[in-house]
PDB file of C-alpha atoms in Angstrom:
ATOM      1  CA  LYS A   1     161.616 135.914  66.223  1.00 85.00           C
ATOM      2  CA  GLN A   2     161.675 138.759  63.493  1.00 91.00           C
ATOM      3  CA  GLU A   3     158.105 140.498  63.004  1.00 94.00           C
ATOM      4  CA  VAL A   4     157.960 143.145  60.284  1.00 96.00           C
ATOM      5  CA  THR A   5     154.921 145.743  60.624  1.00 96.00           C
ATOM      6  CA  GLN A   6     153.957 148.122  58.102  1.00 96.00           C
ATOM      7  CA  ILE A   7     151.550 150.854  58.667  1.00 92.00           C
ATOM      8  CA  PRO A   8     148.916 151.841  56.640  1.00 92.00           C
ATOM      9  CA  ALA A   9     147.310 148.662  54.690  1.00 94.00           C
ATOM     10  CA  ALA A  10     146.162 151.264  52.107  1.00 95.00           C
ATOM     11  CA  LEU A  11     146.657 154.764  51.174  1.00 95.00           C
ATOM     12  CA  SER A  12     145.066 156.970  48.478  1.00 97.00           C
ATOM     13  CA  VAL A  13     146.322 159.910  48.325  1.00 96.00           C
ATOM     14  CA  PRO A  14     145.718 162.893  45.003  1.00 97.00           C
ATOM     15  CA  GLU A  15     148.484 163.236  42.392  1.00 97.00           C
ATOM     16  CA  GLY A  16     151.153 165.272  43.530  1.00 97.00           C
ATOM     17  CA  GLU A  17     151.187 164.631  47.155  1.00 97.00           C
ATOM     18  CA  ASN A  18     153.811 163.795  49.051  1.00 97.00           C
ATOM     19  CA  LEU A  19     153.980 160.857  51.344  1.00 96.00           C
ATOM     20  CA  VAL A  20     155.134 158.445  53.932  1.00 96.00           C
ATOM     21  CA  LEU A  21     155.527 154.707  54.615  1.00 97.00           C
ATOM     22  CA  ASN A  22     156.192 153.450  57.560  1.00 97.00           C
ATOM     23  CA  CYS A  23     157.981 150.105  58.487  1.00 98.00           C
ATOM     24  CA  SER A  24     159.002 148.598  61.884  1.00 98.00           C
ATOM     25  CA  PHE A  25     160.638 145.443  63.139  1.00 97.00           C
ATOM     26  CA  THR A  26     160.832 144.178  66.101  1.00 97.00           C
ATOM     27  CA  ASP A  27     164.798 142.837  66.034  1.00 94.00           C
ATOM     28  CA  SER A  28     167.210 145.367  65.758  1.00 93.00           C
ATOM     29  CA  ALA A  29     169.553 142.787  64.469  1.00 91.00           C
ATOM     30  CA  ILE A  30     169.632 142.975  60.720  1.00 91.00           C
ATOM     31  CA  TYR A  31     172.052 143.099  57.999  1.00 89.00           C
ATOM     32  CA  ASN A  32     170.116 145.597  55.498  1.00 91.00           C
ATOM     33  CA  LEU A  33     166.527 146.688  54.829  1.00 94.00           C
ATOM     34  CA  GLN A  34     164.815 147.114  51.344  1.00 94.00           C
ATOM     35  CA  TRP A  35     162.075 148.447  50.091  1.00 97.00           C
ATOM     36  CA  PHE A  36     160.222 146.908  46.974  1.00 95.00           C
ATOM     37  CA  ARG A  37     157.150 147.634  44.936  1.00 96.00           C
ATOM     38  CA  GLN A  38     154.994 144.909  43.390  1.00 94.00           C
ATOM     39  CA  ASP A  39     152.661 145.808  40.569  1.00 93.00           C
ATOM     40  CA  PRO A  40     149.288 143.502  41.123  1.00 88.00           C
ATOM     41  CA  GLY A  41     150.084 139.495  39.864  1.00 84.00           C
ATOM     42  CA  LYS A  42     153.752 141.020  39.219  1.00 87.00           C
ATOM     43  CA  GLY A  43     157.048 140.055  40.936  1.00 89.00           C
ATOM     44  CA  LEU A  44     158.978 142.321  43.164  1.00 91.00           C
ATOM     45  CA  THR A  45     160.890 145.698  42.092  1.00 91.00           C
ATOM     46  CA  SER A  46     163.969 146.758  44.487  1.00 91.00           C
ATOM     47  CA  LEU A  47     163.550 150.215  45.164  1.00 95.00           C
ATOM     48  CA  LEU A  48     166.105 150.930  48.082  1.00 95.00           C
ATOM     49  CA  LEU A  49     168.663 148.710  50.339  1.00 92.00           C
ATOM     50  CA  ILE A  50     169.830 150.476  53.274  1.00 94.00           C
ATOM     51  CA  GLN A  51     172.441 148.603  55.088  1.00 91.00           C
ATOM     52  CA  SER A  52     172.325 148.717  58.930  1.00 92.00           C
ATOM     53  CA  SER A  53     175.002 151.028  59.178  1.00 92.00           C
ATOM     54  CA  GLN A  54     173.306 153.307  57.156  1.00 94.00           C
ATOM     55  CA  ARG A  55     170.690 156.009  57.860  1.00 96.00           C
ATOM     56  CA  GLU A  56     169.538 156.772  54.705  1.00 96.00           C
ATOM     57  CA  GLN A  57     169.075 155.951  50.539  1.00 96.00           C
ATOM     58  CA  THR A  58     167.524 158.036  47.652  1.00 97.00           C
ATOM     59  CA  SER A  59     167.014 157.502  44.545  1.00 95.00           C
ATOM     60  CA  GLY A  60     164.802 159.737  42.314  1.00 97.00           C
ATOM     61  CA  ARG A  61     161.664 160.588  44.312  1.00 97.00           C
ATOM     62  CA  LEU A  62     162.359 158.179  46.773  1.00 98.00           C
ATOM     63  CA  ASN A  63     163.874 158.361  49.923  1.00 98.00           C
ATOM     64  CA  ALA A  64     164.274 155.761  52.458  1.00 97.00           C
ATOM     65  CA  SER A  65     165.236 156.165  56.065  1.00 97.00           C
ATOM     66  CA  LEU A  66     166.759 153.645  58.592  1.00 98.00           C
ATOM     67  CA  ASP A  67     166.546 153.974  62.521  1.00 97.00           C
ATOM     68  CA  LYS A  68     167.844 150.347  63.559  1.00 94.00           C
ATOM     69  CA  SER A  69     167.677 151.047  67.306  1.00 93.00           C
ATOM     70  CA  SER A  70     164.335 152.111  66.995  1.00 95.00           C
ATOM     71  CA  GLY A  71     163.218 149.618  64.476  1.00 97.00           C
ATOM     72  CA  ARG A  72     161.930 151.936  62.463  1.00 97.00           C
ATOM     73  CA  SER A  73     162.211 152.672  58.786  1.00 98.00           C
ATOM     74  CA  THR A  74     160.372 155.223  56.253  1.00 98.00           C
ATOM     75  CA  LEU A  75     159.930 155.136  52.561  1.00 98.00           C
ATOM     76  CA  TYR A  76     159.193 158.726  51.471  1.00 98.00           C
ATOM     77  CA  ILE A  77     158.045 159.316  48.081  1.00 98.00           C
ATOM     78  CA  ALA A  78     157.913 163.087  47.010  1.00 98.00           C
ATOM     79  CA  ALA A  79     155.317 164.647  44.048  1.00 97.00           C
ATOM     80  CA  SER A  80     153.510 161.347  44.115  1.00 97.00           C
ATOM     81  CA  GLN A  81     152.450 159.885  40.316  1.00 97.00           C
ATOM     82  CA  PRO A  82     149.502 157.916  39.119  1.00 97.00           C
ATOM     83  CA  GLY A  83     152.158 155.314  38.115  1.00 97.00           C
ATOM     84  CA  ASP A  84     153.416 155.374  41.964  1.00 97.00           C
ATOM     85  CA  SER A  85     150.440 153.295  42.304  1.00 98.00           C
ATOM     86  CA  ALA A  86     151.313 149.751  43.885  1.00 97.00           C
ATOM     87  CA  THR A  87     151.810 147.799  46.770  1.00 96.00           C
ATOM     88  CA  TYR A  88     155.142 148.321  48.530  1.00 97.00           C
ATOM     89  CA  LEU A  89     156.755 146.208  50.937  1.00 96.00           C
ATOM     90  CA  CYS A  90     159.423 146.320  53.241  1.00 97.00           C
ATOM     91  CA  ALA A  91     161.653 143.677  54.375  1.00 96.00           C
ATOM     92  CA  VAL A  92     164.960 142.878  57.028  1.00 94.00           C
ATOM     93  CA  ARG A  93     167.518 140.496  56.329  1.00 90.00           C
ATOM     94  CA  PRO A  94     168.149 139.064  60.081  1.00 88.00           C
ATOM     95  CA  ALA A  95     171.558 139.017  61.277  1.00 85.00           C
ATOM     96  CA  GLY A  96     173.073 135.680  62.050  1.00 72.00           C
ATOM     97  CA  GLY A  97     174.327 133.338  59.691  1.00 61.00           C
ATOM     98  CA  SER A  98     175.785 133.340  56.384  1.00 55.00           C
ATOM     99  CA  SER A  99     175.922 137.345  55.264  1.00 45.00           C
ATOM    100  CA  ASN A 100     176.039 136.124  51.910  1.00 43.00           C
ATOM    101  CA  THR A 101     172.380 134.596  51.885  1.00 57.00           C
ATOM    102  CA  GLY A 102     169.336 136.640  51.003  1.00 66.00           C
ATOM    103  CA  LYS A 103     166.614 135.382  53.443  1.00 82.00           C
ATOM    104  CA  LEU A 104     164.162 138.217  54.004  1.00 91.00           C
ATOM    105  CA  ILE A 105     161.216 138.771  56.576  1.00 93.00           C
ATOM    106  CA  PHE A 106     158.355 140.860  54.854  1.00 95.00           C
ATOM    107  CA  GLY A 107     155.931 143.622  56.106  1.00 95.00           C
ATOM    108  CA  GLN A 108     152.356 142.983  54.738  1.00 94.00           C
ATOM    109  CA  GLY A 109     152.816 145.838  52.557  1.00 95.00           C
ATOM    110  CA  THR A 110     151.116 149.222  51.554  1.00 96.00           C
ATOM    111  CA  THR A 111     148.950 149.178  48.883  1.00 96.00           C
ATOM    112  CA  LEU A 112     148.826 152.889  47.522  1.00 97.00           C
ATOM    113  CA  GLN A 113     146.283 154.578  44.957  1.00 97.00           C
ATOM    114  CA  VAL A 114     147.641 157.787  43.682  1.00 97.00           C
ATOM    115  CA  LYS A 115     144.462 159.451  42.237  1.00 97.00           C
ATOM    116  CA  PRO A 116     145.083 161.816  38.915  1.00 95.00           C
TER     117      PRO A 116
ATOM    118  CA  GLY B   1     170.539 145.323  38.747  1.00 61.00           C
ATOM    119  CA  ALA B   2     171.217 141.742  38.775  1.00 67.00           C
ATOM    120  CA  VAL B   3     168.646 139.684  37.008  1.00 87.00           C
ATOM    121  CA  VAL B   4     166.612 136.644  38.126  1.00 92.00           C
ATOM    122  CA  SER B   5     164.338 135.036  35.798  1.00 93.00           C
ATOM    123  CA  GLN B   6     161.218 132.723  36.922  1.00 95.00           C
ATOM    124  CA  HIS B   7     159.384 130.027  34.205  1.00 95.00           C
ATOM    125  CA  PRO B   8     156.864 130.197  33.879  1.00 96.00           C
ATOM    126  CA  SER B   9     154.971 133.260  34.820  1.00 94.00           C
ATOM    127  CA  ARG B  10     151.787 131.241  34.784  1.00 96.00           C
ATOM    128  CA  VAL B  11     150.238 127.643  35.308  1.00 97.00           C
ATOM    129  CA  ILE B  12     147.356 125.714  35.297  1.00 97.00           C
ATOM    130  CA  CYS B  13     146.714 122.403  36.062  1.00 96.00           C
ATOM    131  CA  LYS B  14     144.733 119.536  37.082  1.00 97.00           C
ATOM    132  CA  SER B  15     144.605 118.249  40.746  1.00 97.00           C
ATOM    133  CA  GLY B  16     146.741 115.720  41.168  1.00 97.00           C
ATOM    134  CA  THR B  17     149.280 116.216  38.628  1.00 97.00           C
ATOM    135  CA  SER B  18     153.091 117.621  39.237  1.00 97.00           C
ATOM    136  CA  VAL B  19     154.150 121.419  38.172  1.00 97.00           C
ATOM    137  CA  LYS B  20     157.695 122.626  38.213  1.00 97.00           C
ATOM    138  CA  ILE B  21     158.973 125.996  38.444  1.00 97.00           C
ATOM    139  CA  GLU B  22     162.125 126.871  37.690  1.00 97.00           C
ATOM    140  CA  CYS B  23     164.013 129.638  38.966  1.00 96.00           C
ATOM    141  CA  ARG B  24     167.783 130.877  37.410  1.00 95.00           C
ATOM    142  CA  SER B  25     170.337 133.405  38.056  1.00 92.00           C
ATOM    143  CA  LEU B  26     171.332 134.808  34.793  1.00 90.00           C
ATOM    144  CA  ASP B  27     174.541 136.887  35.275  1.00 85.00           C
ATOM    145  CA  PHE B  28     175.611 135.639  39.001  1.00 84.00           C
ATOM    146  CA  GLN B  29     176.071 132.874  40.572  1.00 85.00           C
ATOM    147  CA  ALA B  30     174.104 132.073  43.612  1.00 83.00           C
ATOM    148  CA  THR B  31     175.156 129.233  46.036  1.00 81.00           C
ATOM    149  CA  THR B  32     171.531 130.100  47.882  1.00 86.00           C
ATOM    150  CA  MET B  33     168.382 130.780  47.021  1.00 91.00           C
ATOM    151  CA  PHE B  34     164.716 131.417  48.153  1.00 93.00           C
ATOM    152  CA  TRP B  35     161.439 130.380  47.593  1.00 96.00           C
ATOM    153  CA  TYR B  36     158.336 132.564  48.718  1.00 96.00           C
ATOM    154  CA  ARG B  37     154.807 132.130  48.608  1.00 96.00           C
ATOM    155  CA  GLN B  38     151.956 134.519  48.531  1.00 93.00           C
ATOM    156  CA  PHE B  39     148.453 134.364  48.817  1.00 87.00           C
ATOM    157  CA  PRO B  40     146.284 137.016  47.672  1.00 83.00           C
ATOM    158  CA  LYS B  41     146.393 140.274  49.601  1.00 79.00           C
ATOM    159  CA  GLN B  42     148.691 139.075  51.634  1.00 84.00           C
ATOM    160  CA  SER B  43     152.965 139.261  52.235  1.00 87.00           C
ATOM    161  CA  LEU B  44     155.499 136.751  51.030  1.00 92.00           C
ATOM    162  CA  MET B  45     156.101 134.213  53.060  1.00 93.00           C
ATOM    163  CA  LEU B  46     159.388 131.770  53.148  1.00 93.00           C
ATOM    164  CA  MET B  47     159.004 128.423  51.963  1.00 95.00           C
ATOM    165  CA  ALA B  48     162.549 127.276  51.923  1.00 94.00           C
ATOM    166  CA  THR B  49     166.042 128.208  51.226  1.00 92.00           C
ATOM    167  CA  SER B  50     167.325 125.978  48.261  1.00 89.00           C
ATOM    168  CA  ASN B  51     171.279 125.182  49.042  1.00 85.00           C
ATOM    169  CA  GLU B  52     173.247 124.222  45.656  1.00 84.00           C
ATOM    170  CA  GLY B  53     174.598 120.987  45.804  1.00 83.00           C
ATOM    171  CA  SER B  54     172.914 119.472  48.968  1.00 85.00           C
ATOM    172  CA  LYS B  55     169.479 119.356  50.460  1.00 88.00           C
ATOM    173  CA  ALA B  56     166.918 122.732  51.121  1.00 92.00           C
ATOM    174  CA  THR B  57     165.954 124.090  54.009  1.00 91.00           C
ATOM    175  CA  TYR B  58     162.401 124.023  54.448  1.00 94.00           C
ATOM    176  CA  GLU B  59     160.474 126.732  57.001  1.00 92.00           C
ATOM    177  CA  GLN B  60     158.184 124.999  59.701  1.00 92.00           C
ATOM    178  CA  GLY B  61     155.068 123.845  58.400  1.00 93.00           C
ATOM    179  CA  VAL B  62     156.019 123.673  54.627  1.00 95.00           C
ATOM    180  CA  GLU B  63     155.615 120.222  53.485  1.00 94.00           C
ATOM    181  CA  LYS B  64     159.081 118.870  51.641  1.00 93.00           C
ATOM    182  CA  ASP B  65     157.572 115.967  50.164  1.00 95.00           C
ATOM    183  CA  LYS B  66     154.960 118.855  48.463  1.00 96.00           C
ATOM    184  CA  PHE B  67     157.325 120.953  47.840  1.00 97.00           C
ATOM    185  CA  LEU B  68     160.326 119.472  45.647  1.00 96.00           C
ATOM    186  CA  ILE B  69     163.545 121.901  45.479  1.00 95.00           C
ATOM    187  CA  ASN B  70     166.319 121.109  43.603  1.00 92.00           C
ATOM    188  CA  HIS B  71     169.181 123.273  43.476  1.00 89.00           C
ATOM    189  CA  ALA B  72     171.913 121.463  40.612  1.00 82.00           C
ATOM    190  CA  SER B  73     173.682 124.150  39.721  1.00 89.00           C
ATOM    191  CA  LEU B  74     175.042 127.834  40.856  1.00 88.00           C
ATOM    192  CA  THR B  75     172.301 129.557  38.489  1.00 91.00           C
ATOM    193  CA  LEU B  76     168.937 127.263  38.758  1.00 94.00           C
ATOM    194  CA  SER B  77     167.013 126.123  41.535  1.00 94.00           C
ATOM    195  CA  THR B  78     163.391 124.385  41.044  1.00 96.00           C
ATOM    196  CA  LEU B  79     160.328 124.003  42.947  1.00 97.00           C
ATOM    197  CA  THR B  80     158.321 121.098  42.069  1.00 97.00           C
ATOM    198  CA  VAL B  81     154.853 120.930  43.502  1.00 97.00           C
ATOM    199  CA  THR B  82     153.616 117.509  43.813  1.00 97.00           C
ATOM    200  CA  SER B  83     150.430 115.978  43.776  1.00 96.00           C
ATOM    201  CA  ALA B  84     148.869 119.558  43.561  1.00 96.00           C
ATOM    202  CA  HIS B  85     145.569 120.598  44.966  1.00 96.00           C
ATOM    203  CA  PRO B  86     143.693 123.486  44.873  1.00 96.00           C
ATOM    204  CA  GLU B  87     144.888 124.585  48.111  1.00 95.00           C
ATOM    205  CA  ASP B  88     148.234 125.121  46.422  1.00 96.00           C
ATOM    206  CA  SER B  89     147.150 127.927  44.085  1.00 96.00           C
ATOM    207  CA  SER B  90     148.941 130.574  45.225  1.00 95.00           C
ATOM    208  CA  PHE B  91     151.886 133.001  43.625  1.00 96.00           C
ATOM    209  CA  TYR B  92     154.954 131.179  43.975  1.00 97.00           C
ATOM    210  CA  ILE B  93     158.531 133.831  43.792  1.00 96.00           C
ATOM    211  CA  CYS B  94     162.248 132.896  43.984  1.00 95.00           C
ATOM    212  CA  SER B  95     164.845 135.352  44.793  1.00 93.00           C
ATOM    213  CA  ALA B  96     168.960 135.197  45.213  1.00 88.00           C
ATOM    214  CA  SER B  97     171.607 137.382  45.879  1.00 78.00           C
ATOM    215  CA  ARG B  98     174.989 137.656  44.334  1.00 71.00           C
ATOM    216  CA  GLN B  99     177.213 135.403  46.784  1.00 60.00           C
ATOM    217  CA  ASP B 100     180.349 137.697  46.505  1.00 54.00           C
ATOM    218  CA  ARG B 101     179.687 140.385  48.603  1.00 55.00           C
ATOM    219  CA  GLN B 102     178.487 141.164  51.843  1.00 53.00           C
ATOM    220  CA  HIS B 103     175.143 142.569  52.777  1.00 54.00           C
ATOM    221  CA  THR B 104     173.954 142.081  48.967  1.00 73.00           C
ATOM    222  CA  GLU B 105     170.284 143.144  47.702  1.00 77.00           C
ATOM    223  CA  ALA B 106     168.323 140.368  47.187  1.00 82.00           C
ATOM    224  CA  PHE B 107     166.717 139.950  43.884  1.00 87.00           C
ATOM    225  CA  PHE B 108     163.532 138.127  42.710  1.00 91.00           C
ATOM    226  CA  GLY B 109     161.920 136.470  39.857  1.00 92.00           C
ATOM    227  CA  GLN B 110     159.035 137.698  37.994  1.00 93.00           C
ATOM    228  CA  GLY B 111     156.862 134.929  39.891  1.00 94.00           C
ATOM    229  CA  THR B 112     154.750 131.958  38.657  1.00 96.00           C
ATOM    230  CA  ARG B 113     150.721 132.519  39.291  1.00 96.00           C
ATOM    231  CA  LEU B 114     149.797 128.455  39.780  1.00 97.00           C
ATOM    232  CA  THR B 115     146.253 127.722  39.682  1.00 96.00           C
ATOM    233  CA  VAL B 116     145.161 124.218  40.270  1.00 97.00           C
ATOM    234  CA  VAL B 117     141.775 122.999  39.045  1.00 96.00           C
TER     235      VAL B 117
END
């Protein structure tokens, strides 16, 4: 059974710092891994999608890496800003079944606070 | 990115009544949609897979008679919480992926905050 773990559960940093969020998963048989952002009481915003054949993806100040064999992904946020404060969730799509479906297994999330 | 719209965003209902939540894919067709539930300060847990034109597939521990799912078209899935009780109060969120691509990205609705009083 696939399990996804995120460390740390919470993180508080001063504005401007670079930071890394960690995600690990127990079964390397995945189609892809996605990082999301969730603001309090809101839905999920997709940040980055990494296919199983890829090593990393970048979008602006965000960089996500994937090491499928070791079951790990990291989300790197450069030059953090107060507006980055949110909960960050990683989720994997298990391989098997129809590849056109979107069933995801989520980690518990890392709640980030960036202090001005 | 693709847009998934969920309605309503908030609902308060009395115990014993039923509540319907709609999930629409606005610019693509989705033969499969997913319904998740999120308790405060916890992650999302998959409740069921909604299949267009056929019965939904429920995860272990989810009561199919309490959480009725209908996926009547390629752009709409509905979740009805029947005979709601306070313990059903939660954040419900749906997702969908484009069906015409491999390894596609999942898009999520805005979520529905259900409060049963």
